[in-house]
PDB file of C-alpha atoms in Angstrom:
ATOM      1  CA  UNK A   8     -16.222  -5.925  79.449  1.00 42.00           C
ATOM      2  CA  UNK A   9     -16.418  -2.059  79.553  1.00 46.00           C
ATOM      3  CA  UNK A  10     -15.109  -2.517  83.574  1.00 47.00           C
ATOM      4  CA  UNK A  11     -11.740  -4.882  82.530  1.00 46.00           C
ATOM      5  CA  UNK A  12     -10.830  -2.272  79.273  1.00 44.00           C
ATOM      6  CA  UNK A  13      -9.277   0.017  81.659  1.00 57.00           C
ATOM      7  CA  UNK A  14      -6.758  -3.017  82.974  1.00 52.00           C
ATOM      8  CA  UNK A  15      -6.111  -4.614  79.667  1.00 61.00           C
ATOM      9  CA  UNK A  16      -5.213  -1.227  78.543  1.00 60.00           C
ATOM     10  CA  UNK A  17      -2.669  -0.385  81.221  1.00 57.00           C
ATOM     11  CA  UNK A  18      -1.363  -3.946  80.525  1.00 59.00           C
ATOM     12  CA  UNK A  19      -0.843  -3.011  77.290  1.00 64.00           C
ATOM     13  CA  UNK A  20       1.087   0.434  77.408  1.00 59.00           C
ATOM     14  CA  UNK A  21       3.312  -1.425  80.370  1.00 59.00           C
ATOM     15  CA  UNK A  22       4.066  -4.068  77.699  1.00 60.00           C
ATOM     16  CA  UNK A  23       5.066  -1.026  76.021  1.00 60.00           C
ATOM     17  CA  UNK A  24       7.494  -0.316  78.186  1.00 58.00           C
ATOM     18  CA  UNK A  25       8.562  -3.514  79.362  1.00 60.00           C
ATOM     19  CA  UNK A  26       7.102  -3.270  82.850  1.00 61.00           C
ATOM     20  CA  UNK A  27       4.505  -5.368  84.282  1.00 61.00           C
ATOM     21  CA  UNK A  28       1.176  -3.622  85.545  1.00 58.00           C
ATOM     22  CA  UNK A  29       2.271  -4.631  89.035  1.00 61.00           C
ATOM     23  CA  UNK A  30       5.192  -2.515  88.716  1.00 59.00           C
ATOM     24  CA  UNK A  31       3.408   0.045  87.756  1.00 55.00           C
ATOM     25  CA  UNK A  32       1.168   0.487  91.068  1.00 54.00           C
ATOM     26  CA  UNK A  33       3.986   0.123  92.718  1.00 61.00           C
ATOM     27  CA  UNK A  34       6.020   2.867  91.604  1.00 59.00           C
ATOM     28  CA  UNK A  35       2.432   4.267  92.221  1.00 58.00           C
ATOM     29  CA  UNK A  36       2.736   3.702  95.698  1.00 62.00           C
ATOM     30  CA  UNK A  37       6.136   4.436  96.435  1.00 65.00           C
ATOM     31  CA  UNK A  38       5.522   8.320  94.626  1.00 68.00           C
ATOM     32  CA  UNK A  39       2.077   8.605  97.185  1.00 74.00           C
ATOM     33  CA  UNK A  40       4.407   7.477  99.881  1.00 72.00           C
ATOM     34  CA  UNK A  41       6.932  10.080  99.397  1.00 72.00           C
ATOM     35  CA  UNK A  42       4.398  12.901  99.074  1.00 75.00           C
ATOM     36  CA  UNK A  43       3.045  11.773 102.314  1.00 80.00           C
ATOM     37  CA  UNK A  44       6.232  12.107 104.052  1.00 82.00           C
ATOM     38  CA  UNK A  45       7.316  15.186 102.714  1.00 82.00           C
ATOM     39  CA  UNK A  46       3.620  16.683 103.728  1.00 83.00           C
ATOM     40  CA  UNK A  47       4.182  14.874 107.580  1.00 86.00           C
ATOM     41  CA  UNK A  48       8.351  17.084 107.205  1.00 87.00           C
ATOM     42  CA  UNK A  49       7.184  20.285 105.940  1.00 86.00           C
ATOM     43  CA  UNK A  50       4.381  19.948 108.992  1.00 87.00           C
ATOM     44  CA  UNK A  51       6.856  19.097 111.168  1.00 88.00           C
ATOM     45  CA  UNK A  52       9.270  21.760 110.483  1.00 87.00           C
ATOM     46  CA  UNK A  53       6.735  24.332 110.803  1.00 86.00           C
ATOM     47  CA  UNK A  54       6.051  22.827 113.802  1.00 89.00           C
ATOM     48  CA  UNK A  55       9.485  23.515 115.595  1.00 87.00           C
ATOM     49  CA  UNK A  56      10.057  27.016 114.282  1.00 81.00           C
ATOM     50  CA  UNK A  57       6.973  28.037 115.806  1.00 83.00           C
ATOM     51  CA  UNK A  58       9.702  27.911 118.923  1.00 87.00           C
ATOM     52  CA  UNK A  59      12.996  28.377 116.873  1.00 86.00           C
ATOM     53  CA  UNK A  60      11.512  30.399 113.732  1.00 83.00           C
ATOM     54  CA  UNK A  61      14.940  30.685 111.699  1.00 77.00           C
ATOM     55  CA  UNK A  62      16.605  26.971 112.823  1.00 80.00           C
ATOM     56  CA  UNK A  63      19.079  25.965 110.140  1.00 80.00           C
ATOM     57  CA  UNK A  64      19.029  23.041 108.243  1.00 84.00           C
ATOM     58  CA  UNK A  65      21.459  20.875 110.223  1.00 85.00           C
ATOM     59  CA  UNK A  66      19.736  21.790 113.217  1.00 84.00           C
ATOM     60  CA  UNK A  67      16.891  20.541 111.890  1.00 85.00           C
ATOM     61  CA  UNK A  68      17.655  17.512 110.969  1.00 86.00           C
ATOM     62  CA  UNK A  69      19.339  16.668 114.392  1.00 89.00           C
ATOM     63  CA  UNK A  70      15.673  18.160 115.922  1.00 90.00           C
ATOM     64  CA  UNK A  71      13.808  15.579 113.628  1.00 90.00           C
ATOM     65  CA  UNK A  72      15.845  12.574 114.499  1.00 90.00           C
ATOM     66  CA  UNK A  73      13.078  11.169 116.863  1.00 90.00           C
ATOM     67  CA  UNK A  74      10.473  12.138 114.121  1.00 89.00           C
ATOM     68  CA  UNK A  75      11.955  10.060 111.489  1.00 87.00           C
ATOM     69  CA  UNK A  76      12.196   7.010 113.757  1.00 89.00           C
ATOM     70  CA  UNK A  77       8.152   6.684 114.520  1.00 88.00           C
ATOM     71  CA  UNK A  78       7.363   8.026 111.339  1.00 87.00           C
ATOM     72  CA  UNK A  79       9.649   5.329 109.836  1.00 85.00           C
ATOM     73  CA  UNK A  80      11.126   7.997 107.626  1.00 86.00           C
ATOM     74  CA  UNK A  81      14.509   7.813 105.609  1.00 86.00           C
ATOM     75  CA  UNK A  82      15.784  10.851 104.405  1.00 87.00           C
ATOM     76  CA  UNK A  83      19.340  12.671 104.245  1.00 87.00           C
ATOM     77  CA  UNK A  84      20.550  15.980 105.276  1.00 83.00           C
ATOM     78  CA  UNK A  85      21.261  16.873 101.947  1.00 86.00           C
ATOM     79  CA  UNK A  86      17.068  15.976 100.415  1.00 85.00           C
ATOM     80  CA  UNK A  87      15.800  17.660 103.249  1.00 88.00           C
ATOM     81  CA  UNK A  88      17.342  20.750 102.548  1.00 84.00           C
ATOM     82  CA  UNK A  89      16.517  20.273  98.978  1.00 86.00           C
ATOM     83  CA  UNK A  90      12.934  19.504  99.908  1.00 85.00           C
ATOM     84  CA  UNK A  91      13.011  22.936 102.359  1.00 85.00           C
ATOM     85  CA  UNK A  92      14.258  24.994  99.486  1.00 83.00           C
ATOM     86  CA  UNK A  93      11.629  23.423  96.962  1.00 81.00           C
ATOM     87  CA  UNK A  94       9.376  25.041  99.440  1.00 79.00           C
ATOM     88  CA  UNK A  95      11.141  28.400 100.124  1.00 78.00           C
ATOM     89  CA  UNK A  96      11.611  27.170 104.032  1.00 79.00           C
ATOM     90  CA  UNK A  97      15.663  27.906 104.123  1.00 81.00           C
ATOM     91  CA  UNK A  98      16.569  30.916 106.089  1.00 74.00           C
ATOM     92  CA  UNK A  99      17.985  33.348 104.085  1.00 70.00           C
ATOM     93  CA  UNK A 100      21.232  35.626 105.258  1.00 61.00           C
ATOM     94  CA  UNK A 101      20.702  39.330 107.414  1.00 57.00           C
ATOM     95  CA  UNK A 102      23.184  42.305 106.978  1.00 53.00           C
ATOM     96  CA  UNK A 103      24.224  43.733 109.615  1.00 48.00           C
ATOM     97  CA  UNK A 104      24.624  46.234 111.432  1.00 52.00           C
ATOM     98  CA  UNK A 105      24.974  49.625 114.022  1.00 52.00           C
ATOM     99  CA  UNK A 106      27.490  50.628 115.904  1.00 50.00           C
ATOM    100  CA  UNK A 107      27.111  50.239 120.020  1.00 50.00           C
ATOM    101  CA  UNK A 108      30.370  50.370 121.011  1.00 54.00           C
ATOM    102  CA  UNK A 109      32.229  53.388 122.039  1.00 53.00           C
ATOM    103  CA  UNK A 110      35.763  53.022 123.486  1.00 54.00           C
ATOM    104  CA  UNK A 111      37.267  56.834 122.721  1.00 58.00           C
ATOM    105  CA  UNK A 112      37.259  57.215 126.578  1.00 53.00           C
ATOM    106  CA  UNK A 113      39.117  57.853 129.088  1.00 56.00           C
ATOM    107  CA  UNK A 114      37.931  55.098 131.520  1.00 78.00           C
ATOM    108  CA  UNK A 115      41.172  52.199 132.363  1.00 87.00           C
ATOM    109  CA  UNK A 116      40.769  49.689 129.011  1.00 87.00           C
ATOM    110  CA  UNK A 117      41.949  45.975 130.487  1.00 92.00           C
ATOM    111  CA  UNK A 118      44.482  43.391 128.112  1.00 93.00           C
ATOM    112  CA  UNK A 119      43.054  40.745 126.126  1.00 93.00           C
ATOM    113  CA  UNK A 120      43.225  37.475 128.911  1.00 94.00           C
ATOM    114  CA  UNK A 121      41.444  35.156 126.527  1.00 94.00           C
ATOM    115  CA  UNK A 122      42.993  35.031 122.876  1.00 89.00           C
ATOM    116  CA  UNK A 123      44.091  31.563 123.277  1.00 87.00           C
ATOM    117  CA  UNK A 124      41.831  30.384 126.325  1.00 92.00           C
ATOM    118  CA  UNK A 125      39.481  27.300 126.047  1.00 93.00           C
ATOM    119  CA  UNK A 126      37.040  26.962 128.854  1.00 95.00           C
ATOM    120  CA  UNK A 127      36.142  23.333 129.727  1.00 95.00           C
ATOM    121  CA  UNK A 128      33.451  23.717 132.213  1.00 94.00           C
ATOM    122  CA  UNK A 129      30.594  26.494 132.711  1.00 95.00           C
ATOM    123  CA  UNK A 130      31.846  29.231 134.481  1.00 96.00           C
ATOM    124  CA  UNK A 131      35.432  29.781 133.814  1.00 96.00           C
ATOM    125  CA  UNK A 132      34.627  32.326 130.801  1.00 97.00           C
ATOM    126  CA  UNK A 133      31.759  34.811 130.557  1.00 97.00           C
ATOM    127  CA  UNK A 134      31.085  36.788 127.365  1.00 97.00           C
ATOM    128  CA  UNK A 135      29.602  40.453 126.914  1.00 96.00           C
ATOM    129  CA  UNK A 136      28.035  42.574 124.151  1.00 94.00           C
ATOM    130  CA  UNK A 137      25.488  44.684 123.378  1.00 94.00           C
ATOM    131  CA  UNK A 138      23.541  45.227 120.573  1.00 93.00           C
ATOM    132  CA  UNK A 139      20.768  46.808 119.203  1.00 92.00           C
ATOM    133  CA  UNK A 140      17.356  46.337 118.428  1.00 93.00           C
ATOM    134  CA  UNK A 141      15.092  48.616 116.054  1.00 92.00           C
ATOM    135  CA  UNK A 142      11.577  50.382 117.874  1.00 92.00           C
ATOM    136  CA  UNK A 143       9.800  53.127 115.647  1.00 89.00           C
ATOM    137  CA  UNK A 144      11.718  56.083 115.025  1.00 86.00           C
ATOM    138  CA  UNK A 145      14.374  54.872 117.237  1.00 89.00           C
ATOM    139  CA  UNK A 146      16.482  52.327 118.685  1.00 92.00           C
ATOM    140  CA  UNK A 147      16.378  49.500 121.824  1.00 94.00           C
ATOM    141  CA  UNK A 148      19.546  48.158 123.292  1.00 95.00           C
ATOM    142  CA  UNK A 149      20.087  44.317 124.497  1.00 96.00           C
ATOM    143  CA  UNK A 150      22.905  43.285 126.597  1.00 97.00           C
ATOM    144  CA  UNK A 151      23.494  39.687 126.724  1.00 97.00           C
ATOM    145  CA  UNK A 152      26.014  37.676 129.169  1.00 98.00           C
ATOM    146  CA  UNK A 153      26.826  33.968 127.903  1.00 97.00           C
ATOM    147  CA  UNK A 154      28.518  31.666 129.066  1.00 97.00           C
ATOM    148  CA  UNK A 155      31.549  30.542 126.517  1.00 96.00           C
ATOM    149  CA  UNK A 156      31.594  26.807 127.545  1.00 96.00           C
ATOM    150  CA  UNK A 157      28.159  26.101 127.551  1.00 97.00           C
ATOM    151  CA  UNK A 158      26.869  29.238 125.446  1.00 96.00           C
ATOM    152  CA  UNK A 159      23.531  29.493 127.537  1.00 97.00           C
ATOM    153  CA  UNK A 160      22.554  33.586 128.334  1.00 98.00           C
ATOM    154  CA  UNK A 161      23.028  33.935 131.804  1.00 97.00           C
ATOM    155  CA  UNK A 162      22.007  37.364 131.590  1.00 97.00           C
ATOM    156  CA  UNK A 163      20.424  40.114 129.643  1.00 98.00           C
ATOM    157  CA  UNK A 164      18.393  43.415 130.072  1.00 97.00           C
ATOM    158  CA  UNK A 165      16.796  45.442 127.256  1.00 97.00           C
ATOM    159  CA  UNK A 166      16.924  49.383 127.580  1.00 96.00           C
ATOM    160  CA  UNK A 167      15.853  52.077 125.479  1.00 93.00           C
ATOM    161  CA  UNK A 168      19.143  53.853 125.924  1.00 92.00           C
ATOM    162  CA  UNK A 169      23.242  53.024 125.883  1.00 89.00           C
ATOM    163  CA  UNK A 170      23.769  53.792 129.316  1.00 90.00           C
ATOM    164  CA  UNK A 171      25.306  51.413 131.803  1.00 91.00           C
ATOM    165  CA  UNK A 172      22.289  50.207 133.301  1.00 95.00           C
ATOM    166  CA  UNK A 173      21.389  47.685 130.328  1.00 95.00           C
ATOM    167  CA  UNK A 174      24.575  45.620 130.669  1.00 96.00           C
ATOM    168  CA  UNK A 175      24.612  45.949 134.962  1.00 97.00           C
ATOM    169  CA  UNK A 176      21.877  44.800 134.930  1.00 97.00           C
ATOM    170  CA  UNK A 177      22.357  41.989 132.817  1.00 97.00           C
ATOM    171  CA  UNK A 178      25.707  40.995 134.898  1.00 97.00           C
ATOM    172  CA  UNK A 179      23.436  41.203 138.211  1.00 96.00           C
ATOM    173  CA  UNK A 180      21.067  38.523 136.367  1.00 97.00           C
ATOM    174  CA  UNK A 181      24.711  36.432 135.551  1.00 96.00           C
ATOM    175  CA  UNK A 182      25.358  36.928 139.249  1.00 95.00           C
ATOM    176  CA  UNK A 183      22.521  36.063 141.176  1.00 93.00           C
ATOM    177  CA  UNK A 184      21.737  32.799 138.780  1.00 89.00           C
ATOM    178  CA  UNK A 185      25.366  31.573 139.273  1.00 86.00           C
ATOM    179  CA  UNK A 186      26.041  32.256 142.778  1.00 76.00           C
ATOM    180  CA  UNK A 187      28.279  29.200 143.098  1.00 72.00           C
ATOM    181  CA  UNK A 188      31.120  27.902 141.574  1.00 74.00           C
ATOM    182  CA  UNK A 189      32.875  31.740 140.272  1.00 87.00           C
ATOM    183  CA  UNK A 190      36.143  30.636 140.890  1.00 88.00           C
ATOM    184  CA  UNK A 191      38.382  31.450 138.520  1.00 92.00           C
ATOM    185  CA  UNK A 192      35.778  33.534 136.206  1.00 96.00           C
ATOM    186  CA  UNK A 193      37.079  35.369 133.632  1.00 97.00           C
ATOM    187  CA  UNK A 194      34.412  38.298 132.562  1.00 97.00           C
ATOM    188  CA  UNK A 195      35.606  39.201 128.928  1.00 96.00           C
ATOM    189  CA  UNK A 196      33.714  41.834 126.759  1.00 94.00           C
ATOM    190  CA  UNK A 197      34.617  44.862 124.295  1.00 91.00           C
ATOM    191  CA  UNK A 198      35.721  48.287 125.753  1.00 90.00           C
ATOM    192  CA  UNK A 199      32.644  49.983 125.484  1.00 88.00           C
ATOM    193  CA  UNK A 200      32.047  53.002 127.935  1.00 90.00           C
ATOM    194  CA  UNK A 201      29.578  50.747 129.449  1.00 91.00           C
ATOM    195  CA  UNK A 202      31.797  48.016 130.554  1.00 93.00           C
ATOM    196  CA  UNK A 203      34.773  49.881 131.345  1.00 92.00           C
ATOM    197  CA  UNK A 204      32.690  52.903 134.155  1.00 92.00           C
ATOM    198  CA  UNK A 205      33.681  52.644 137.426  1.00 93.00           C
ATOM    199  CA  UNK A 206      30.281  50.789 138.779  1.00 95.00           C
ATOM    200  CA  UNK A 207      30.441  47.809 136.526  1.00 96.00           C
ATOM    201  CA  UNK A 208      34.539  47.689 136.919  1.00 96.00           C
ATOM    202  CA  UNK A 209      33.570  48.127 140.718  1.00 96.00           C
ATOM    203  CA  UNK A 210      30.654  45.157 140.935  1.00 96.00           C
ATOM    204  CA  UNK A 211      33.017  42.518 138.752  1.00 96.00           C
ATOM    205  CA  UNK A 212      36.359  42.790 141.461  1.00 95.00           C
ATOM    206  CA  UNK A 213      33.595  42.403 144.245  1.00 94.00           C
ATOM    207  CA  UNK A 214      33.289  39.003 142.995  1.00 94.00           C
ATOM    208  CA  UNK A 215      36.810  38.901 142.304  1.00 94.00           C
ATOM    209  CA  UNK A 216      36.063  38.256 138.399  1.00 96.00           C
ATOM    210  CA  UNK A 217      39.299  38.773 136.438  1.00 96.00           C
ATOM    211  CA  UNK A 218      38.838  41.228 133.750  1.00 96.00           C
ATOM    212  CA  UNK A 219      39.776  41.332 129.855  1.00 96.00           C
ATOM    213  CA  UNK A 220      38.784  43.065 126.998  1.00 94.00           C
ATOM    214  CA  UNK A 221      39.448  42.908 123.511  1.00 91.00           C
ATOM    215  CA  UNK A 222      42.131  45.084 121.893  1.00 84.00           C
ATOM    216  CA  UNK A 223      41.243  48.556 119.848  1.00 72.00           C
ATOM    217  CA  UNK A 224      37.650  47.360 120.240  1.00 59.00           C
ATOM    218  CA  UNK A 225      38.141  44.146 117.705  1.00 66.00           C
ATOM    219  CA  UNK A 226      34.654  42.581 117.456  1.00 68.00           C
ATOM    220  CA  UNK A 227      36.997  39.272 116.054  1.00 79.00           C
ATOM    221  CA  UNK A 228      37.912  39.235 119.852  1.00 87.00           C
ATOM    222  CA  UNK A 229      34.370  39.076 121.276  1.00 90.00           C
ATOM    223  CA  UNK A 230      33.351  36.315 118.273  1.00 91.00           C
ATOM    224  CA  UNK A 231      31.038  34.544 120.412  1.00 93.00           C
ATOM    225  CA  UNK A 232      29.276  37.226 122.056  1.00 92.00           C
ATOM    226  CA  UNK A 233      28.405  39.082 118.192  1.00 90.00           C
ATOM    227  CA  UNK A 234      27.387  35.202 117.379  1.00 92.00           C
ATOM    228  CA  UNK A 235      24.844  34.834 120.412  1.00 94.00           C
ATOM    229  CA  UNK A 236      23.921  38.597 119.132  1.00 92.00           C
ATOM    230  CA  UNK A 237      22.875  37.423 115.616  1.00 90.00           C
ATOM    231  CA  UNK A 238      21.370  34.022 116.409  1.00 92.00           C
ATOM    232  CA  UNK A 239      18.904  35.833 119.201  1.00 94.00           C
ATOM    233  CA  UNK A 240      18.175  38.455 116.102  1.00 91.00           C
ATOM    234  CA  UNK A 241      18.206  36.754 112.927  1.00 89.00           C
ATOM    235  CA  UNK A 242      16.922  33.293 114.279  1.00 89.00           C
ATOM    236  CA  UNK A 243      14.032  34.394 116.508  1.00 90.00           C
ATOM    237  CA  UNK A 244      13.517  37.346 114.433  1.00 87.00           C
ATOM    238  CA  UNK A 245      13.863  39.948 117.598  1.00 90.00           C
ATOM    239  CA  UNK A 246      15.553  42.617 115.192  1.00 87.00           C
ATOM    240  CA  UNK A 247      12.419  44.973 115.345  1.00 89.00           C
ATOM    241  CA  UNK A 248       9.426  45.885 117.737  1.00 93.00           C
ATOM    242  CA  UNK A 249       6.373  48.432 117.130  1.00 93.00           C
ATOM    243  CA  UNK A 250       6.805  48.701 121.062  1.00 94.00           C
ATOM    244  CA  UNK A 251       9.092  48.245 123.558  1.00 95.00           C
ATOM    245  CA  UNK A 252       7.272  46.111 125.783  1.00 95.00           C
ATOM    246  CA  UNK A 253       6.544  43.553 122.792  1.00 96.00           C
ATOM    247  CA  UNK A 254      10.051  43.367 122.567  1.00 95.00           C
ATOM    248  CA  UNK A 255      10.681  43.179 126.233  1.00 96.00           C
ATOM    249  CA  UNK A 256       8.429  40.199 126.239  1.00 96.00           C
ATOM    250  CA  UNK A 257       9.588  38.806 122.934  1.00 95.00           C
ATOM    251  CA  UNK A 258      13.283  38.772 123.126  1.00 96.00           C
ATOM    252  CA  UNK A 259      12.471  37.266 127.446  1.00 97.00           C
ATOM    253  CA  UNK A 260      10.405  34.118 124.841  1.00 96.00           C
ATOM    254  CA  UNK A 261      13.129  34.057 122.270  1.00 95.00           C
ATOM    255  CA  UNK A 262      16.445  33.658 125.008  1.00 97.00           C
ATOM    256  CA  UNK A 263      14.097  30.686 126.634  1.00 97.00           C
ATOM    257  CA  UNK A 264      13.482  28.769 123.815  1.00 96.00           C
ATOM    258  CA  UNK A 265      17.306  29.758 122.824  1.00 96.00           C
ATOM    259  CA  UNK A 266      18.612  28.311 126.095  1.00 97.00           C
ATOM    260  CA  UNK A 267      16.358  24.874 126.056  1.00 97.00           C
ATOM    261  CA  UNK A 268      15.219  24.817 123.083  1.00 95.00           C
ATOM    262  CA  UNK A 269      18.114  25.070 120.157  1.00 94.00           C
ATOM    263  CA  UNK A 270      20.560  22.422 119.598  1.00 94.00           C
ATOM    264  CA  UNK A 271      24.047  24.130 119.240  1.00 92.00           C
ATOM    265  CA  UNK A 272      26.683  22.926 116.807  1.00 90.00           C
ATOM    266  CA  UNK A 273      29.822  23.599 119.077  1.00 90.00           C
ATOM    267  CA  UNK A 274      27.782  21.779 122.300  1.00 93.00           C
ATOM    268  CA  UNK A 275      27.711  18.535 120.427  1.00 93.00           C
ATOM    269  CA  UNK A 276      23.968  19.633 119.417  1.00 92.00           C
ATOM    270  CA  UNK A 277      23.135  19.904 123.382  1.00 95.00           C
ATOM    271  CA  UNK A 278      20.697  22.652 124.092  1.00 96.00           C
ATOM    272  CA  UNK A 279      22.697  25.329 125.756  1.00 96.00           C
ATOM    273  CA  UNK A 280      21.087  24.796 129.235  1.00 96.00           C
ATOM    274  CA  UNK A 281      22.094  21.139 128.557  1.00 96.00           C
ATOM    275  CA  UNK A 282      25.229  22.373 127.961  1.00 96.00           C
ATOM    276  CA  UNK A 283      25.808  24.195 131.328  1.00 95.00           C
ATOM    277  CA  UNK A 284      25.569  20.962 133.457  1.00 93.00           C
ATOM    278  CA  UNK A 285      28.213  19.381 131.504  1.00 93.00           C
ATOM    279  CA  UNK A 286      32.318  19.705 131.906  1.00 91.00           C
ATOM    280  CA  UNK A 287      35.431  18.441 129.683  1.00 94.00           C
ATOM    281  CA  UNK A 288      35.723  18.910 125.797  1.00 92.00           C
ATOM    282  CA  UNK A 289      32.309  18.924 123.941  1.00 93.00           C
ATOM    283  CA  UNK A 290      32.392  18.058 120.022  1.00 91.00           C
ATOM    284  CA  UNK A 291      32.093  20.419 117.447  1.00 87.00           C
ATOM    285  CA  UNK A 292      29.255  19.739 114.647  1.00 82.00           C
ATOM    286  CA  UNK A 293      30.276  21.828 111.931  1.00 69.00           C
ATOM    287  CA  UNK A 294      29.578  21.633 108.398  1.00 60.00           C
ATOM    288  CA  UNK A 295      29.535  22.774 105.878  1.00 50.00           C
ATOM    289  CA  UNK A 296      26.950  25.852 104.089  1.00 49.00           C
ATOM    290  CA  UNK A 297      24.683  24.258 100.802  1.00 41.00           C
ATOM    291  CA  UNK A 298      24.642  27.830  99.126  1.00 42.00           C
ATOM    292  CA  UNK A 299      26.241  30.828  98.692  1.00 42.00           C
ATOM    293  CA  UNK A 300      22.364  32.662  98.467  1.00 40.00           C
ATOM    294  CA  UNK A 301      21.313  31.394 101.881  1.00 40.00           C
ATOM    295  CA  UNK A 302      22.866  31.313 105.651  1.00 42.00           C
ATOM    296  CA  UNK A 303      21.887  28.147 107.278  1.00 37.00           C
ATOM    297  CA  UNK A 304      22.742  29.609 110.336  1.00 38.00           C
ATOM    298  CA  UNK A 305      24.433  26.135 111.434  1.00 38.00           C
ATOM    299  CA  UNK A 306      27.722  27.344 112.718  1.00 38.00           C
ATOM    300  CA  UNK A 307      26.238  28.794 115.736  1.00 40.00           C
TER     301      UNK A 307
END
């Protein structure tokens, strides 16, 4: 008698209600169920930006795809970023930034050749910039190549000065990984000191790669390269060292995982290293941001 109160009871106060106690342990269910999955997302999730720490919310949902199917998990875009920010997991936005670029020179400053050019195969547009990373009482400098098509980094080098080694060094990398196929190549980049001396100038017609650079030193005209700059930064959060080799060796992990790793919006979410084997007109994922508080870093 004492064992069969508790049932007759919850009988009762679902007669209350007009539900039936079988209802009841099913809504039961369905609530354990949920908290289940969420647990198996949020493990999941932490699981991917071990690799790709600041991953936006789009991203992740295209990354999780596979996850959801074996896990026989439904859930949209829009609850899983609700579920992320429940548990303070969205990415919230970085300011920027210093200034690397000095073109009060009086080295030869090349036209714009690319304000209206698409590239539709790797190879055909290569991308320049430097920027800079913070060390203890002073200041590292990364110069990334990428390729525009494909958006992989073909080449970087990290110095601990603005000199011209960083970015020759960085174009030698571009070089001797894409020794084929340079037909064409358009090298495009800022008009920096760096990229306009008479060495790297010098190396780029040995190759016979046409030359452009943006106009007054407009970072609008070099949009992808500052992109590549903040997603390496913000996303794989390379924006400060206590040592230069730990950023050496952090920021060589972080462009990896960037280049086979990351899904990219504009590479119909192909990694960018996917990307690079591909040719013709690649869709453009875009959408749009959930909050004006955080950058979901999606657009990239």
């Amino acid at each position: 008698m004492n064992q069969a109160w508790p049932l007759t009871a919850m009988g009762t106060v679902c007669g209350l209600f007009g539900k039936t106690r079988q209802a009841y342990y099913e809504a039961c269910w369905r609530e354990e169920k949920v908290i289940n999955e969420q647990e198996l997302i949020l493990q999941e999730v932490k699981r991917i930006r071990k690799d790709l720490p600041r991953v936006g919310t789009d991203k992740l949902y295209f990354l999780l795809a596979d996850f959801f199917n074996k896990n026989q998990i439904k859930i949209g875009r829009d609850k899983l970023y609700t579920l992320l920010r429940a548990h303070h997991l969205l990415i919230k936005r970085t300011k920027r930034r210093a200034i690397t670029t000095n073109s009060n020179h009086p080295f030869y400053k090349y036209p714009n050749l690319v304000q209206d050019f698409i590239p539709l195969k790797p190879n055909e547009l290569w991308v320049s910039d430097i920027t800079y990373v913070l060390l203890p009482h002073k200041f590292a400098y990364l110069s990334l190549i990428t390729d525009a098509y494909s958006k992989k980094i073909i080449g970087w080098s990290l110095q601990e000065n603005l000199q011209s080694k960083g970015p020759l060094e960085a174009l030698k990398m571009a070089l001797h990984h894409s020794r084929r196929n340079l037909d064409n190549l358009i090298h495009h980049s800022d008009r920096g000191t760096q990229y306009c001396s008479h060495e790297y100038i010098k190396l780029l017609k040995k190759h016979e790669i046409s030359i452009s650079m943006t106009r007054d030193g407009d970072p609008g005209e070099n949009a992808i390269a500052e992109r590549i700059n903040g997603t390496i930064k913000n996303e794989f959060y390379c924006r400060g060292f206590i040592s230069f080799p730990l950023a050496k060796e952090s920021i060589a992990k972080a462009i990896h995982a960037y280049n086979y790793l990351r899904p990219h919006a504009s590479c119909d979410y192909l990694t960018p290293a996917q990307a690079h084997g591909k040719a013709g007109i690649l869709n453009k994922r875009w959408s749009r941001n959930y909050s004006k508080d955080y950058n979901l870093l999606n657009a990239i």
